[in-house]
Every structure is written in structure tokens, then in C-alpha cells.
C-alpha positions as a Markdown table, in Angstrom:
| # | Residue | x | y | z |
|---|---|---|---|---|
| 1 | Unk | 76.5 | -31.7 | -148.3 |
| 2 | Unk | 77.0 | -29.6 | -150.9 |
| 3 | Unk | 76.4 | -32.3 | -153.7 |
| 4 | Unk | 73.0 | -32.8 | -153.4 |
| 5 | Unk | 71.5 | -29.5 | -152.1 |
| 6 | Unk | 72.6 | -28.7 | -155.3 |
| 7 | Unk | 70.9 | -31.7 | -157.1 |
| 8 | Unk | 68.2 | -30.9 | -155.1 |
| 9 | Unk | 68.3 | -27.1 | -156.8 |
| 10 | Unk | 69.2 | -28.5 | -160.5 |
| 11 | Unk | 65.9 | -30.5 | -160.0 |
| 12 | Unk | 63.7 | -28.5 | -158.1 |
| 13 | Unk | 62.8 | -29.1 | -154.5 |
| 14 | Unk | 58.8 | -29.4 | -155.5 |
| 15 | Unk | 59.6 | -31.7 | -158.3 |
| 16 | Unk | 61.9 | -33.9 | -156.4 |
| 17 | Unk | 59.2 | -34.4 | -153.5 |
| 18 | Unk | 56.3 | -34.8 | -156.2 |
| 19 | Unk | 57.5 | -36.8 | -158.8 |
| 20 | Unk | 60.1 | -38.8 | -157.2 |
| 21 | Unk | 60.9 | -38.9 | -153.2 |
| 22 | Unk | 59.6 | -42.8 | -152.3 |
| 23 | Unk | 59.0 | -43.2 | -156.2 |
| 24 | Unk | 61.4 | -43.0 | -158.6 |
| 25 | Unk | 65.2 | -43.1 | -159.5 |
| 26 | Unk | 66.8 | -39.8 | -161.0 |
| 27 | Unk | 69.9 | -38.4 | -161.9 |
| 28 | Unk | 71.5 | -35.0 | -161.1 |
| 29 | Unk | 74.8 | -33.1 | -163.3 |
| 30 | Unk | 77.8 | -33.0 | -161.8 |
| 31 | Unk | 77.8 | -29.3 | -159.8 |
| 32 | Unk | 81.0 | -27.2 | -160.1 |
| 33 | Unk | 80.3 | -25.8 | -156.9 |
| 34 | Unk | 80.5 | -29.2 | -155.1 |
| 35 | Unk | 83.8 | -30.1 | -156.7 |
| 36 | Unk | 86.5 | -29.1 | -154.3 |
| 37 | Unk | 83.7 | -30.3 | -151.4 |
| 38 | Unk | 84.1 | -33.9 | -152.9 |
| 39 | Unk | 88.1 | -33.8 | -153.5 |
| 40 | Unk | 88.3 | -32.9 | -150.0 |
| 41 | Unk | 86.1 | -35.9 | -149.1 |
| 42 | Unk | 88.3 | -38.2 | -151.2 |
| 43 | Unk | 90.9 | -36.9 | -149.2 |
| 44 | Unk | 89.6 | -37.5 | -145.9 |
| 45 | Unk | 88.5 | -41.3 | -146.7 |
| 46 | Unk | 92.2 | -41.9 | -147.9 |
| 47 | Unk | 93.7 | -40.3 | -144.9 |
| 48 | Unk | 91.2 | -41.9 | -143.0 |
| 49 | Unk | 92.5 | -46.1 | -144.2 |
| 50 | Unk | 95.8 | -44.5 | -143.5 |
| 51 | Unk | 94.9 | -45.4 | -139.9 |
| 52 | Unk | 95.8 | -47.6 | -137.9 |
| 53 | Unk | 93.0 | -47.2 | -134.6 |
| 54 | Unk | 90.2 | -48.3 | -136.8 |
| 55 | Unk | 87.5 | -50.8 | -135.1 |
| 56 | Unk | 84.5 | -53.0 | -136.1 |
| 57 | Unk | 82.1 | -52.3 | -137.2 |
| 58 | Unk | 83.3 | -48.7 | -139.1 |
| 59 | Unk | 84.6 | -51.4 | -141.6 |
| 60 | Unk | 83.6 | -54.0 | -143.7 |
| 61 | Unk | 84.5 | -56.4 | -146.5 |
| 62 | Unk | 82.1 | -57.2 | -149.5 |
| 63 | Unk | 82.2 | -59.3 | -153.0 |
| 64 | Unk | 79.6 | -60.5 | -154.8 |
| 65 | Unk | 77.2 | -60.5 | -152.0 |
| 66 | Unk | 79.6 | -62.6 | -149.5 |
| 67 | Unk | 80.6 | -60.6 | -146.6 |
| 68 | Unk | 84.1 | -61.2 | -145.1 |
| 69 | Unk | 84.1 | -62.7 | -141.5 |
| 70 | Unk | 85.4 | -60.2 | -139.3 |
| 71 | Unk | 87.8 | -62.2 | -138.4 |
| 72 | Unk | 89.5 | -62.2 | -141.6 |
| 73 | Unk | 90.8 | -58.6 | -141.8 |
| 74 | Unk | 91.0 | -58.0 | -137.5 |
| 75 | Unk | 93.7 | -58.6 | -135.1 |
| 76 | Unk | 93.8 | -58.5 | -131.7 |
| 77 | Unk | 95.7 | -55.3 | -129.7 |
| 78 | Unk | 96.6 | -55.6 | -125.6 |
| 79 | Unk | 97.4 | -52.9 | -123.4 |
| 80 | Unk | 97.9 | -54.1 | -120.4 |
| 81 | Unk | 95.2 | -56.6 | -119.2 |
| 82 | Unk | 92.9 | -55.2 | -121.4 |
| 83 | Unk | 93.0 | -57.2 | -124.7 |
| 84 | Unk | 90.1 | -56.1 | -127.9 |
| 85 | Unk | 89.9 | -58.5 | -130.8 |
| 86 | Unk | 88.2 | -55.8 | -133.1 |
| 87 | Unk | 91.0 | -53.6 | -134.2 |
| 88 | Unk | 91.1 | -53.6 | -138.2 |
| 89 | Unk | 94.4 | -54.7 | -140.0 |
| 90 | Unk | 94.8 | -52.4 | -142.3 |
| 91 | Unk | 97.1 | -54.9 | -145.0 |
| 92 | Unk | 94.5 | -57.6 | -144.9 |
| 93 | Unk | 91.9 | -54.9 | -146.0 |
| 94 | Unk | 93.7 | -53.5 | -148.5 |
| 95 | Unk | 94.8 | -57.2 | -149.9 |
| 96 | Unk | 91.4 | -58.2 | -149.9 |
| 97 | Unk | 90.5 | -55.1 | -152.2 |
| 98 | Unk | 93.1 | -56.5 | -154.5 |
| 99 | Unk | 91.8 | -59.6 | -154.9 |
| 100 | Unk | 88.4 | -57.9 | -155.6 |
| 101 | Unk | 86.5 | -57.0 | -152.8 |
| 102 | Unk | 84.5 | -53.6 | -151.6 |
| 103 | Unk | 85.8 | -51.7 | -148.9 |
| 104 | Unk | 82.9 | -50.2 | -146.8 |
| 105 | Unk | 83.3 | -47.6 | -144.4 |
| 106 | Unk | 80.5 | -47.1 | -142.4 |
| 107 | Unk | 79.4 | -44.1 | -140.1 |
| 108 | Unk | 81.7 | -41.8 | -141.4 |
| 109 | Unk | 79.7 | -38.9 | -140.0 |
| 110 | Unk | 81.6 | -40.0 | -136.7 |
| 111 | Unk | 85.0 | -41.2 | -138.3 |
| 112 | Unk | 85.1 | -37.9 | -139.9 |
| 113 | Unk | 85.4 | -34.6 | -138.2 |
| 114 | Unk | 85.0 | -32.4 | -140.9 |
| 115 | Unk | 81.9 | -35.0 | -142.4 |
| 116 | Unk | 79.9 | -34.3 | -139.7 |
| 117 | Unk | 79.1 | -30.8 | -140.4 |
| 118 | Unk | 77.6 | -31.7 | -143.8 |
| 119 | Unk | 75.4 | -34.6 | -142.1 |
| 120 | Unk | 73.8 | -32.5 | -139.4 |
| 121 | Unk | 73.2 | -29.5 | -142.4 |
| 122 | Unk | 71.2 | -32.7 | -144.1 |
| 123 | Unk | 69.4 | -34.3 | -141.2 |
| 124 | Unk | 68.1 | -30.5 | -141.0 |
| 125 | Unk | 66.8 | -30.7 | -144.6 |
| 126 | Unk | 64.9 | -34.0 | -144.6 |
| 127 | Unk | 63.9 | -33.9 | -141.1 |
| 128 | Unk | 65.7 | -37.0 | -141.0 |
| 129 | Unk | 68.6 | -39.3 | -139.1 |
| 130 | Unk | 70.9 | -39.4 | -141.9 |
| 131 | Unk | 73.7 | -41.7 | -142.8 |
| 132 | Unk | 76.9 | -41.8 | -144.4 |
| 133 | Unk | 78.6 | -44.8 | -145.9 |
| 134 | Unk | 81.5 | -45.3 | -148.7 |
| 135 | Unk | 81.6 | -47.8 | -150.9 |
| 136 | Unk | 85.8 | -48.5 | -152.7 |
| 137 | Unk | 85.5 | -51.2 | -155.3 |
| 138 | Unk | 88.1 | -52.1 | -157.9 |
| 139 | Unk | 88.0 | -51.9 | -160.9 |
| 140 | Unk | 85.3 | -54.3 | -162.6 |
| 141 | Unk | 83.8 | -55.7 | -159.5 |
| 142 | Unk | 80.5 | -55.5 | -157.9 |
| 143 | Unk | 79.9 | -55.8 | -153.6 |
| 144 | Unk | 76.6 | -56.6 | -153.0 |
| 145 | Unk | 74.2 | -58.7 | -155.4 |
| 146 | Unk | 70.7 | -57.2 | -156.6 |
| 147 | Unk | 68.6 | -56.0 | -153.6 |
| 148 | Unk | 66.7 | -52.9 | -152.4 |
| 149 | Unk | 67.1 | -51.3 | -149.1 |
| 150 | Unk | 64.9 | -50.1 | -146.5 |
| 151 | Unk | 65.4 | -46.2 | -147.0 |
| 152 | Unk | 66.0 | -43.9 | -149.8 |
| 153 | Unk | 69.6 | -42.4 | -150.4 |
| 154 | Unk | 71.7 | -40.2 | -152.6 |
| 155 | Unk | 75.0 | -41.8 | -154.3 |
| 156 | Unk | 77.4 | -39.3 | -155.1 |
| 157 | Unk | 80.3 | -40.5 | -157.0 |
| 158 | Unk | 83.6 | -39.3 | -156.0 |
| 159 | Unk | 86.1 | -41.3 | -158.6 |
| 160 | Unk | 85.6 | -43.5 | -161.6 |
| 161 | Unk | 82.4 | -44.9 | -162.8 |
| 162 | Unk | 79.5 | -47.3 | -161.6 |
| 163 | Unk | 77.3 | -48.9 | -163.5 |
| 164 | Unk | 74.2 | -49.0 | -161.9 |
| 165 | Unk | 71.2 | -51.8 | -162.9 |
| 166 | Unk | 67.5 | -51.0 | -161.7 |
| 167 | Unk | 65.2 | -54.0 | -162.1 |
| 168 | Unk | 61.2 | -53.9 | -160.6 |
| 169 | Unk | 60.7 | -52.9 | -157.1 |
| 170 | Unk | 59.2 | -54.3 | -154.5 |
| 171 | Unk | 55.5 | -54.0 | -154.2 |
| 172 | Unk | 55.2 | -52.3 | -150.7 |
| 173 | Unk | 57.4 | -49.4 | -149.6 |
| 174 | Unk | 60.0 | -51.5 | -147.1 |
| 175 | Unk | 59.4 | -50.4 | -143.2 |
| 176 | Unk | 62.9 | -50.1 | -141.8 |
| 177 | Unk | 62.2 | -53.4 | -139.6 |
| 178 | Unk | 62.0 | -55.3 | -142.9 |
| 179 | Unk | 64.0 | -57.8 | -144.3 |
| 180 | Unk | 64.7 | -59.5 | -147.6 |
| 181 | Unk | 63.8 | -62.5 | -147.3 |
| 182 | Unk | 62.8 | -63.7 | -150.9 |
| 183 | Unk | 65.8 | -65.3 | -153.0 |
| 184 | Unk | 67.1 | -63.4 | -156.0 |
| 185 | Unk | 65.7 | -64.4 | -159.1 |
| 186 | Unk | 68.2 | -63.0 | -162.2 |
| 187 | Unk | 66.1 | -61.0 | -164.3 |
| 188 | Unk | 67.2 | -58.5 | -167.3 |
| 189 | Unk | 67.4 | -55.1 | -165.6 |
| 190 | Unk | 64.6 | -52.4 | -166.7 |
| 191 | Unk | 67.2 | -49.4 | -165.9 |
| 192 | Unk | 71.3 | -49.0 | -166.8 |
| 193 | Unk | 72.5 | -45.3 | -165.4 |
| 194 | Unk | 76.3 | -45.1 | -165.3 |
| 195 | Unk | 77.2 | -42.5 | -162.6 |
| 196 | Unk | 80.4 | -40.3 | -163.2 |
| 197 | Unk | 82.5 | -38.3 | -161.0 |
| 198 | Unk | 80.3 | -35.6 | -159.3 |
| 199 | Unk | 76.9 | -37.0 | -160.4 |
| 200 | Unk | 74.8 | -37.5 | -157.6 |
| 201 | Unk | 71.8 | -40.2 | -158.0 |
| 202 | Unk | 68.6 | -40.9 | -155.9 |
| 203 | Unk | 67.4 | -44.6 | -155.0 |
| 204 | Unk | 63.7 | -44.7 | -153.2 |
| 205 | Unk | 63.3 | -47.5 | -151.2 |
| 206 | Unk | 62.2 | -50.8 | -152.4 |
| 207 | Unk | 63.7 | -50.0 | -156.0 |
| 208 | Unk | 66.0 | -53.3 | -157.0 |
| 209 | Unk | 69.3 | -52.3 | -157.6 |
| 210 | Unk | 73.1 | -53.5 | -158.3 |
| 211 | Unk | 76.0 | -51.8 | -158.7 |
| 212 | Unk | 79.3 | -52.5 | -160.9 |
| 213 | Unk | 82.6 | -50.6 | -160.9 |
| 214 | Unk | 83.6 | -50.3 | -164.3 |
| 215 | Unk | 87.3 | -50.6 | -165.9 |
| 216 | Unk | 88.6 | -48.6 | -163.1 |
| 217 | Unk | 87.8 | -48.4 | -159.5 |
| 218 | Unk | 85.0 | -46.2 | -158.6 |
| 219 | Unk | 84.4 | -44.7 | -155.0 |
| 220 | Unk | 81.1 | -43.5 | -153.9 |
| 221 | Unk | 78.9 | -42.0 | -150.7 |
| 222 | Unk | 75.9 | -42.9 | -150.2 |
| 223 | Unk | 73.7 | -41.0 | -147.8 |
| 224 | Unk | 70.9 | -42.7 | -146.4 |
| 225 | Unk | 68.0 | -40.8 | -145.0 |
| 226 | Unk | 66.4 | -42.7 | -142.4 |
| 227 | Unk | 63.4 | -40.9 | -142.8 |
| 228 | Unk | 60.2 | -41.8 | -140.6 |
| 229 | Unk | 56.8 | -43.2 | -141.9 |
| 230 | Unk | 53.8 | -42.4 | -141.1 |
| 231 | Unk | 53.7 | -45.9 | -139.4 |
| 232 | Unk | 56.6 | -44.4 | -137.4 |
| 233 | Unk | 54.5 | -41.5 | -136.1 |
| 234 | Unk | 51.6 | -43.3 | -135.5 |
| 235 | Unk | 53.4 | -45.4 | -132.7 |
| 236 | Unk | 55.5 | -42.4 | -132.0 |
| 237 | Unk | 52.0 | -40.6 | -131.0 |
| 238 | Unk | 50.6 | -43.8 | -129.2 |
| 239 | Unk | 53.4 | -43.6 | -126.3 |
| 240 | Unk | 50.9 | -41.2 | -124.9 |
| 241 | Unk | 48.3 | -44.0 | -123.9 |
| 242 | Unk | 50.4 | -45.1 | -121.6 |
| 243 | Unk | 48.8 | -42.9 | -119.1 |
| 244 | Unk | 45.1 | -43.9 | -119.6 |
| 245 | Unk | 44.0 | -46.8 | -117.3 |
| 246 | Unk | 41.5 | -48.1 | -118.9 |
| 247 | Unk | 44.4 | -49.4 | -121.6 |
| 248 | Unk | 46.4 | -51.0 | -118.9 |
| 249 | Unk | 43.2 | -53.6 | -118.5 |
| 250 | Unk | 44.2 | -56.9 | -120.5 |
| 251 | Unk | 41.1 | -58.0 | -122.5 |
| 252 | Unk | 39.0 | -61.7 | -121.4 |
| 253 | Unk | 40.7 | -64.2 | -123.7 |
| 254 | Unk | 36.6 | -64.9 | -124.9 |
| 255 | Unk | 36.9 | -61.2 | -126.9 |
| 256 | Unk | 38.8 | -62.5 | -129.7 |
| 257 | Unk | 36.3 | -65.0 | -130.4 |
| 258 | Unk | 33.2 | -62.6 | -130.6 |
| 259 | Unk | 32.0 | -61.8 | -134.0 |
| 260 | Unk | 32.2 | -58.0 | -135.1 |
| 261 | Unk | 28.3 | -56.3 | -133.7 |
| 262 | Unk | 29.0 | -52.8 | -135.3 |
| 263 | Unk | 28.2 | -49.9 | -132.9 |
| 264 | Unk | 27.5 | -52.7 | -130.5 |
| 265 | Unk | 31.0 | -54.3 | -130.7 |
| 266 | Unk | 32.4 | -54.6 | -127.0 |
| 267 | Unk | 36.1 | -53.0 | -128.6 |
| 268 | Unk | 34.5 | -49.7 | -129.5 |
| 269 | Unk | 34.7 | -48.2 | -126.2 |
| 270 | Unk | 38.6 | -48.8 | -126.2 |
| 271 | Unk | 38.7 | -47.5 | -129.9 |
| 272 | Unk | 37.3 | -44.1 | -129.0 |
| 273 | Unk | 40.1 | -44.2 | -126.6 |
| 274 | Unk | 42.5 | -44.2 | -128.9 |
| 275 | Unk | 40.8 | -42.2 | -131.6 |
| 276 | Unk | 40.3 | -39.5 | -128.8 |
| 277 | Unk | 43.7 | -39.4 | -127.8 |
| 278 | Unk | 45.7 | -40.0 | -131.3 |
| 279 | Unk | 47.3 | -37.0 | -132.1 |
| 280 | Unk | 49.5 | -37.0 | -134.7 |
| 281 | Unk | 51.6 | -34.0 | -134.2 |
| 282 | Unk | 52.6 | -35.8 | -130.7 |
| 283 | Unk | 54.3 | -38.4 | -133.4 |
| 284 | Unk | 55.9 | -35.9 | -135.1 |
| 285 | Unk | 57.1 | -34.1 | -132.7 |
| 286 | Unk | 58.7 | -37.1 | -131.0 |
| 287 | Unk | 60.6 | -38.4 | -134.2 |
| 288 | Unk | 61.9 | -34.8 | -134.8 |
| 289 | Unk | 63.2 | -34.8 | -130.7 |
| 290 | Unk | 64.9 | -38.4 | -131.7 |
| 291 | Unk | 66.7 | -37.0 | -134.9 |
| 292 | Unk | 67.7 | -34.0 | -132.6 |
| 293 | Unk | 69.1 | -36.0 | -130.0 |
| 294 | Unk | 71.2 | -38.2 | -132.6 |
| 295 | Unk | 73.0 | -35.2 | -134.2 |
| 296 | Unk | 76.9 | -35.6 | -134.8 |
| 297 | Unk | 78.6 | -33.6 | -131.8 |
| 298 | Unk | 80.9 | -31.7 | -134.2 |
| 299 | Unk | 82.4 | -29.4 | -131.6 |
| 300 | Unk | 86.2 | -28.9 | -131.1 |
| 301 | Unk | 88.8 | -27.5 | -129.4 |
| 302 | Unk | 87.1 | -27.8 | -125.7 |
| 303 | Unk | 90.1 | -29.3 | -124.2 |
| 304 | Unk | 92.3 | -25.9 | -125.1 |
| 305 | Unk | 89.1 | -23.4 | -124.3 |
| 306 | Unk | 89.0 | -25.3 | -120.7 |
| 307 | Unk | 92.9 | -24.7 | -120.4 |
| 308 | Unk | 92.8 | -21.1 | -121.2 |
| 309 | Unk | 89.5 | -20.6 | -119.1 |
| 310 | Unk | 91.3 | -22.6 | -116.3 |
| 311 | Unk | 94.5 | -19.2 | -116.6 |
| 312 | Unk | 91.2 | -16.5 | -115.6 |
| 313 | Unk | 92.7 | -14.5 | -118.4 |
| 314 | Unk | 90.3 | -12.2 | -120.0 |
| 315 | Unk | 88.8 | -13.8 | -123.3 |
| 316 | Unk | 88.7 | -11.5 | -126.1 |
| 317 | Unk | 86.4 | -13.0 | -128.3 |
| 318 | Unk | 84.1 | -16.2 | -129.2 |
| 319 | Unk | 82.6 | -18.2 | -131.3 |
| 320 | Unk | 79.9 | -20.4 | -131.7 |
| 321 | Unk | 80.3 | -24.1 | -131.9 |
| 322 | Unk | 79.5 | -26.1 | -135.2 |
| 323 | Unk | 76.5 | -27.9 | -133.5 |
| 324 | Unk | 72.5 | -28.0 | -133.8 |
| 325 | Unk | 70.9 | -26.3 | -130.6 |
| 326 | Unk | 67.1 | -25.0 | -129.7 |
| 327 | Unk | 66.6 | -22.1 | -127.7 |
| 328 | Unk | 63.1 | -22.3 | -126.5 |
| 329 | Unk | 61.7 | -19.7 | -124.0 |
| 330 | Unk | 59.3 | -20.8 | -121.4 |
| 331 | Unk | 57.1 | -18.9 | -119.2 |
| 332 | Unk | 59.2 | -18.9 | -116.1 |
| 333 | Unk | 62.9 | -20.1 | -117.7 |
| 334 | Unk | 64.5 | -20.1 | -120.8 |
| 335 | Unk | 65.7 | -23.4 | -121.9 |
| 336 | Unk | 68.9 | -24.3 | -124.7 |
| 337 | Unk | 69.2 | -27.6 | -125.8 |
| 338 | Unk | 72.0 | -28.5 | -127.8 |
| 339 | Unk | 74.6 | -31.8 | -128.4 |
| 340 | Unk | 72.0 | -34.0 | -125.9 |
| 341 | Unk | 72.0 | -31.6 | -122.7 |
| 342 | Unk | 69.8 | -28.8 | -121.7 |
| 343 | Unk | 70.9 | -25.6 | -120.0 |
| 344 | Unk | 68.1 | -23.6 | -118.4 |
| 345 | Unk | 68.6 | -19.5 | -117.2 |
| 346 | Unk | 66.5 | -16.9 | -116.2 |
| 347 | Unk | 63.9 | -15.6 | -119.0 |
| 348 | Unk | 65.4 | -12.2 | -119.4 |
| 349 | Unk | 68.4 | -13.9 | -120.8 |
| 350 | Unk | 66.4 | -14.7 | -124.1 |
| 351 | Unk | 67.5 | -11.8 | -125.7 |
| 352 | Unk | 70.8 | -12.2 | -125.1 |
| 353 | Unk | 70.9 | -15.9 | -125.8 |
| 354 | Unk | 69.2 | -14.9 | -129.0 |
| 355 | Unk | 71.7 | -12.5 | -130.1 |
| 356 | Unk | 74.5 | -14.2 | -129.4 |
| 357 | Unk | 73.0 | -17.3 | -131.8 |
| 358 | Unk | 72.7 | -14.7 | -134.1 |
| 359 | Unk | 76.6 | -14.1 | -134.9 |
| 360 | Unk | 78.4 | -15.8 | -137.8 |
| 361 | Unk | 81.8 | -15.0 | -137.2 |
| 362 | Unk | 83.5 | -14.6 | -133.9 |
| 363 | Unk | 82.4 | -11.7 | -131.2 |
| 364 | Unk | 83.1 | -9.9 | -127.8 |
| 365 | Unk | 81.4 | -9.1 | -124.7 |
| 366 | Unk | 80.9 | -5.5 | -126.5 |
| 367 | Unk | 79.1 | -7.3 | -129.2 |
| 368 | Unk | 76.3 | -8.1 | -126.8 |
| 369 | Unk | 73.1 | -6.0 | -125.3 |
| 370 | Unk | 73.7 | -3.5 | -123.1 |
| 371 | Unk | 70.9 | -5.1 | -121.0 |
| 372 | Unk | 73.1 | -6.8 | -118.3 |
| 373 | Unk | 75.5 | -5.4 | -117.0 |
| 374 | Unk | 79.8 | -6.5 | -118.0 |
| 375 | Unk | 80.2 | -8.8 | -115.0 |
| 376 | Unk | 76.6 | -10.9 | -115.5 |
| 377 | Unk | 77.6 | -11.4 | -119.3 |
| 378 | Unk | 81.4 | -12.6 | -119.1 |
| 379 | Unk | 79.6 | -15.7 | -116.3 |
| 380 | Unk | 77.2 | -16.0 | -119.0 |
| 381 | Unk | 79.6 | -16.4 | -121.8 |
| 382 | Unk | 81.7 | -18.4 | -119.4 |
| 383 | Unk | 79.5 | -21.0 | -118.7 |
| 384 | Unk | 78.6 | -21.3 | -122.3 |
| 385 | Unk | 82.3 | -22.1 | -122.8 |
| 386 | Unk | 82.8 | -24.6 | -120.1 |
| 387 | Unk | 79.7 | -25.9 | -121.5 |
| 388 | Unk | 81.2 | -26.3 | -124.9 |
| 389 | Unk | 78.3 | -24.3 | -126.6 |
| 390 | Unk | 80.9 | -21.4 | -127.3 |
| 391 | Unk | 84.2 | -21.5 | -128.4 |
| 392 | Unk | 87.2 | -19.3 | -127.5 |
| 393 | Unk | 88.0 | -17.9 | -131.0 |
| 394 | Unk | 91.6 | -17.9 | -131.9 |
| 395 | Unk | 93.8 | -16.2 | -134.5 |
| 396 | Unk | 95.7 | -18.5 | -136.9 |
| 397 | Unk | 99.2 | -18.3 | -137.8 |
């Protein structure tokens, strides 16, 4: 998103990561070079309650900390037997926001085509599973009631303004299995930022905040970055003892009763274990698979690239497919990884795999290495195709 890789810039990546990642609130200018990336947005969440195939749970209904039943705002839809009690009426949503509640739309890299681009580019910078959810609120009312939340995220405010409070935080960073349990006590609010149209502001987690839409309605994104701890990685890395037998023994019930006896202590041989074994980078490797794997699929047209494949006409030119991937080569194979499926070929294909990664715009057979010969690269781009890696590219009208 466009927004804040340019707050990130108008801060400085350093200084955001020293002085106020996990720390701190801050505030970035409205970017000129995010503006028509934001009015296409607005767009897109209009069009988008224009709908009339929403489902829970991509909506909900907020004021003043109450949340709406979902029964209030859902009807139920049959089609034949089938019959779904979740499908969103669109007039009771839209009433309810003029009686004063908060629309929120949630996952909107999914209801969103064109979002989901934009989240992938930012799960990629954060190393991060990254959220998006928008927050409509007429004028002069608030949704939710002072609280902090359990990751950090960016609001970037499309329309109007919000007055946002700040008041002490917690004093733990949150783990994302935490919950707020302790009642709100009103207290005067250290911090007042009002956030207008293009501004883009950072909340850590565990920073006490509220929100209120001034005179007019406001509309705003908030990106959440789910980011790992290093409590995350450490269980992440301790999947690996599974394998040791010596761990699968349960411990007599008597240990827990035995004082501590030092280097004599009768748990040290299953702590060396563990210390022996503990390795860290296993951790981080396996959070960075699980962001991987929960990538938006942001591909398209595969239903019209099957068709024409389906005619054996010859295919003048491709492109790649809007989607993360890995191209890994192994000693015997090489392996591509890409919108949660793996695709393995011979290790000379590297090269061409590589160079056909390479391309930014659209290109042909010709545009490959002369390494294989015509026939063993139109299968190879072939199966790429049917395997919705590549696209057939297509002139526009």
C-alpha cells in the first residue's frame, strides 16, 4: 500500500524500527503519491456495500462499544433446500449507520480483488500476516470505547477526520492470545492527534486508544500486522522436539515436589535437551513458511486462459500472475511454491524458471533461453498456465 511505504520513507525506515515499532505512536503527512491509490480504495469499499452477496463475518455493527447481534442486520436466503441465515441486509446496515453506528468491514484483502495486491506487497515488508479492516462512522460518533489491541497497525484516513485519544498503555506488550479483561476506568487522555484525509498513523500494541469521527463522517483502513514475537518463535522452533524420545517420557508426579539442587537438579538432563536442540532460526523459518502460505491468491482470469488453452491454439504471449512464489533449486529437483502448492521439474529448468520470473511485462516463447529446445518450452509454459502461475496475456480494447 502505497500510503504507508511512503510514511515509512517520510520517516525513515531505521527511525521507525528504532524509535517507535512496539513503542510509540507517530504520525506521517499526507503523500501525493498515494492519493489517487486511496480514492480508488474509497471507491472499491463503496462499490463494495453496493452488494448484495455479502456474508458474516466480512461485516459488523459497532456503537459505543456495543456490538450489533448479527441477527439484527442478516436475513436468511434459500436456494433450493439449502437455506444460510448469514447473508447481510444491506438497508438494516446502512440504517443502523444512520442512527449512529460503525460500519466495519473486515478482511477486505479477500473482499477486494484489487486490495489484495497491496496486502501481499506489505506482508513482504513486515515479514508479517497482515490485515485489512475499514472502519465508516458518521459523523460525531465513536465505535469502540477505549482499549488497546493485540498488534500494531497503520490507520490511514480516506475521508473526513478522526479524533484520536491515546491514554497510558498497558504494562506488558499484549501476546496475540491476550485479552482485556480489566474494566475501563475513564481517565483524561495523555495524547489528542486528529487524522486527516491521507495521513497515515501508527498504533503499537498495548497503547490505549479511542477514536471519534468529528462533524463529518470519517472513513479509515487500518492495517494490522500480525507480526510474530519472539514467544512465537520460540514455540515455533520447539515443534522440533517432537522427535526426541526422551521428551515423550511424562515426568513421576513426586518431581514437582523436589526442591531446586543446582547442577544436581533431576530436570537438567531434559534441559540440555532442549537447550541442545533450540534453534531459533527453525522458529523463524517456520513463522515466515505460515505468512507464506496465508498470502491473498490474487490471480485472475484462469477460467478464460483454461478456455483458450482448451482451443490448442498457439499462445502468443504471457504473463505472470500477481502472486508471491519461491523458486528454490534442490540438488536433484527444482521446486516452485507459489499460492499454497508446489510444482517440482527437473534442475536444468532453473534457468529458465528464473528467467521467466524475471519479466515485468508480458513475453513469448522467443523471450526464453535457447537452452531447450521450442517444443519442451511451450509444455513448460503450458503447464505453468494450467497451473495458474502464468497468465495468457491479452490485448485490451
Amino acid at each position: 500500500m502505497l500510503a504507508i511505504q511512503s510514511a515509512l520513507s517520510a520517516i525513515g525506515v531505521a527511525a521507525f524500527y528504532e524509535n517507535f515499532w512496539d513503542k510509540e505512536v507517530v504520525v506521517a503527512p499526507r503523500s501525493e503519491a498515494a492519493s489517487q491509490e486511496l480514492g480508488d480504495l474509497m471507491e472499491a469499499v463503496s462499490s463494495f456495500l453496493d452488494r448484495t452477496d455479502i456474508r458474516l463475518p466480512d461485516v459488523r455493527l459497532v456503537q459505543d462499544g456495543r456490538e450489533f447481534p448479527f441477527g439484527s442486520y442478516t436475513r436468511e436466503r434459500r436456494v433450493g433446500s439449502y437455506v444460510s441465515h448469514d447473508w447481510v441486509d444491506n438497508e438494516r446496515v446502512f440504517q443502523a449507520y444512520r442512527e449512529g453506528a460503525t460500519i466495519v468491514l473486515q478482511v477486505l484483502q479477500h473482499s477486494l480483488p484489487s486490495f489484495g495486491t497491496s496486502i501481499n506487497s506489505l506482508e513482504l515488508l513486515f515479514g508479517c500476516s497482515v490485515n485489512a479492516t475499514c472502519f465508516i462512522t458518521p459523523p460525531g460518533s465513536q465505535g469502540f470505547s477505549p482499549h488497546y489491541d493485540t498488534y500494531s497497525s497503520f490507520a490511514v484516513q480516506l475521508i473526513g477526520e478522526k479524533k484520536w485519544s491515546f491514554y497510558d498503555s498497558a504494562l506488558l506488550l499484549p501476546l496475540s492470545e491476550d485479552q482485556l479483561e480489566e474494566e475501563w476506568k475513564s481517565v483524561k487522555p495523555t495524547k489528542e492527534i486528529v487524522l486527516r484525509p491521507g495521513e497515515v498513523l501508527y498504533v503499537p500494541r498495548r497503547q490505549y486508544h479511542s477514536a471519534l469521527a468529528t462533524e463529518a463522517a470519517s472513513v479509515h483502513m487500518s492495517i494490522a500486522l500480525l507480526s510474530a514475537d519472539w514467544l512465537d518463535i520460540m514455540r515455533a522452533s520447539l515443534t522440533n522436539l517432537d522427535r526426541n524420545p526422551r521428551l515423550r517420557v511424562s515426568p513421576p508426579p513426586n518431581l514437582r515436589d523436589l526442591p531446586s539442587l543446582g547442577d544436581e537438579r533431576p530436570t537438567l538432563e531434559i534441559e540440555r535437551i532442549v537447550s541442545d536442540q533450540l534453534d531459533l532460526s527453525d522458529g523463524l523459518r517456520s513463522t515466515s513458511d505460515d505468512v507464506f502460505a496465508h498470502h491473498v491468491d490474487t490471480r485472475s482470469g484462469r477460467l478464460l486462459d483454461l478456455i483458450e488453452l482448451s482451443r490448442n491454439d498457439a499462445v502468443e504471449s504471457y504473463q505472470l500472475q500477481p502472486v508471491p512464489y519461491r523458486l528454490i533449486l534442490r540438488d536433484e529437483y527444482t521446486l516452485l511454491q507459489f499460492a499454497n502448492k508446489e510444482l517440482k521439474f527437473p534442475s536444468h529448468i532453473y534457468p529458465v524458471l528464473t528467467a521467466i520470473c524475471s519479466f515485468d511485462s508480458s513475453f513469448s516463447v522467443n523471450s526464453l533461453p535457447d537452452t531447450h529446445d521450442e517444443d519442451s518450452l511451450l509444455l513448460l509454459l503450458r503447464t505453468l498456465t494450467e497451473e495458474g502461475f502464468l497468465r495468457i496475456a491479452r490485448i485490451r480494447a
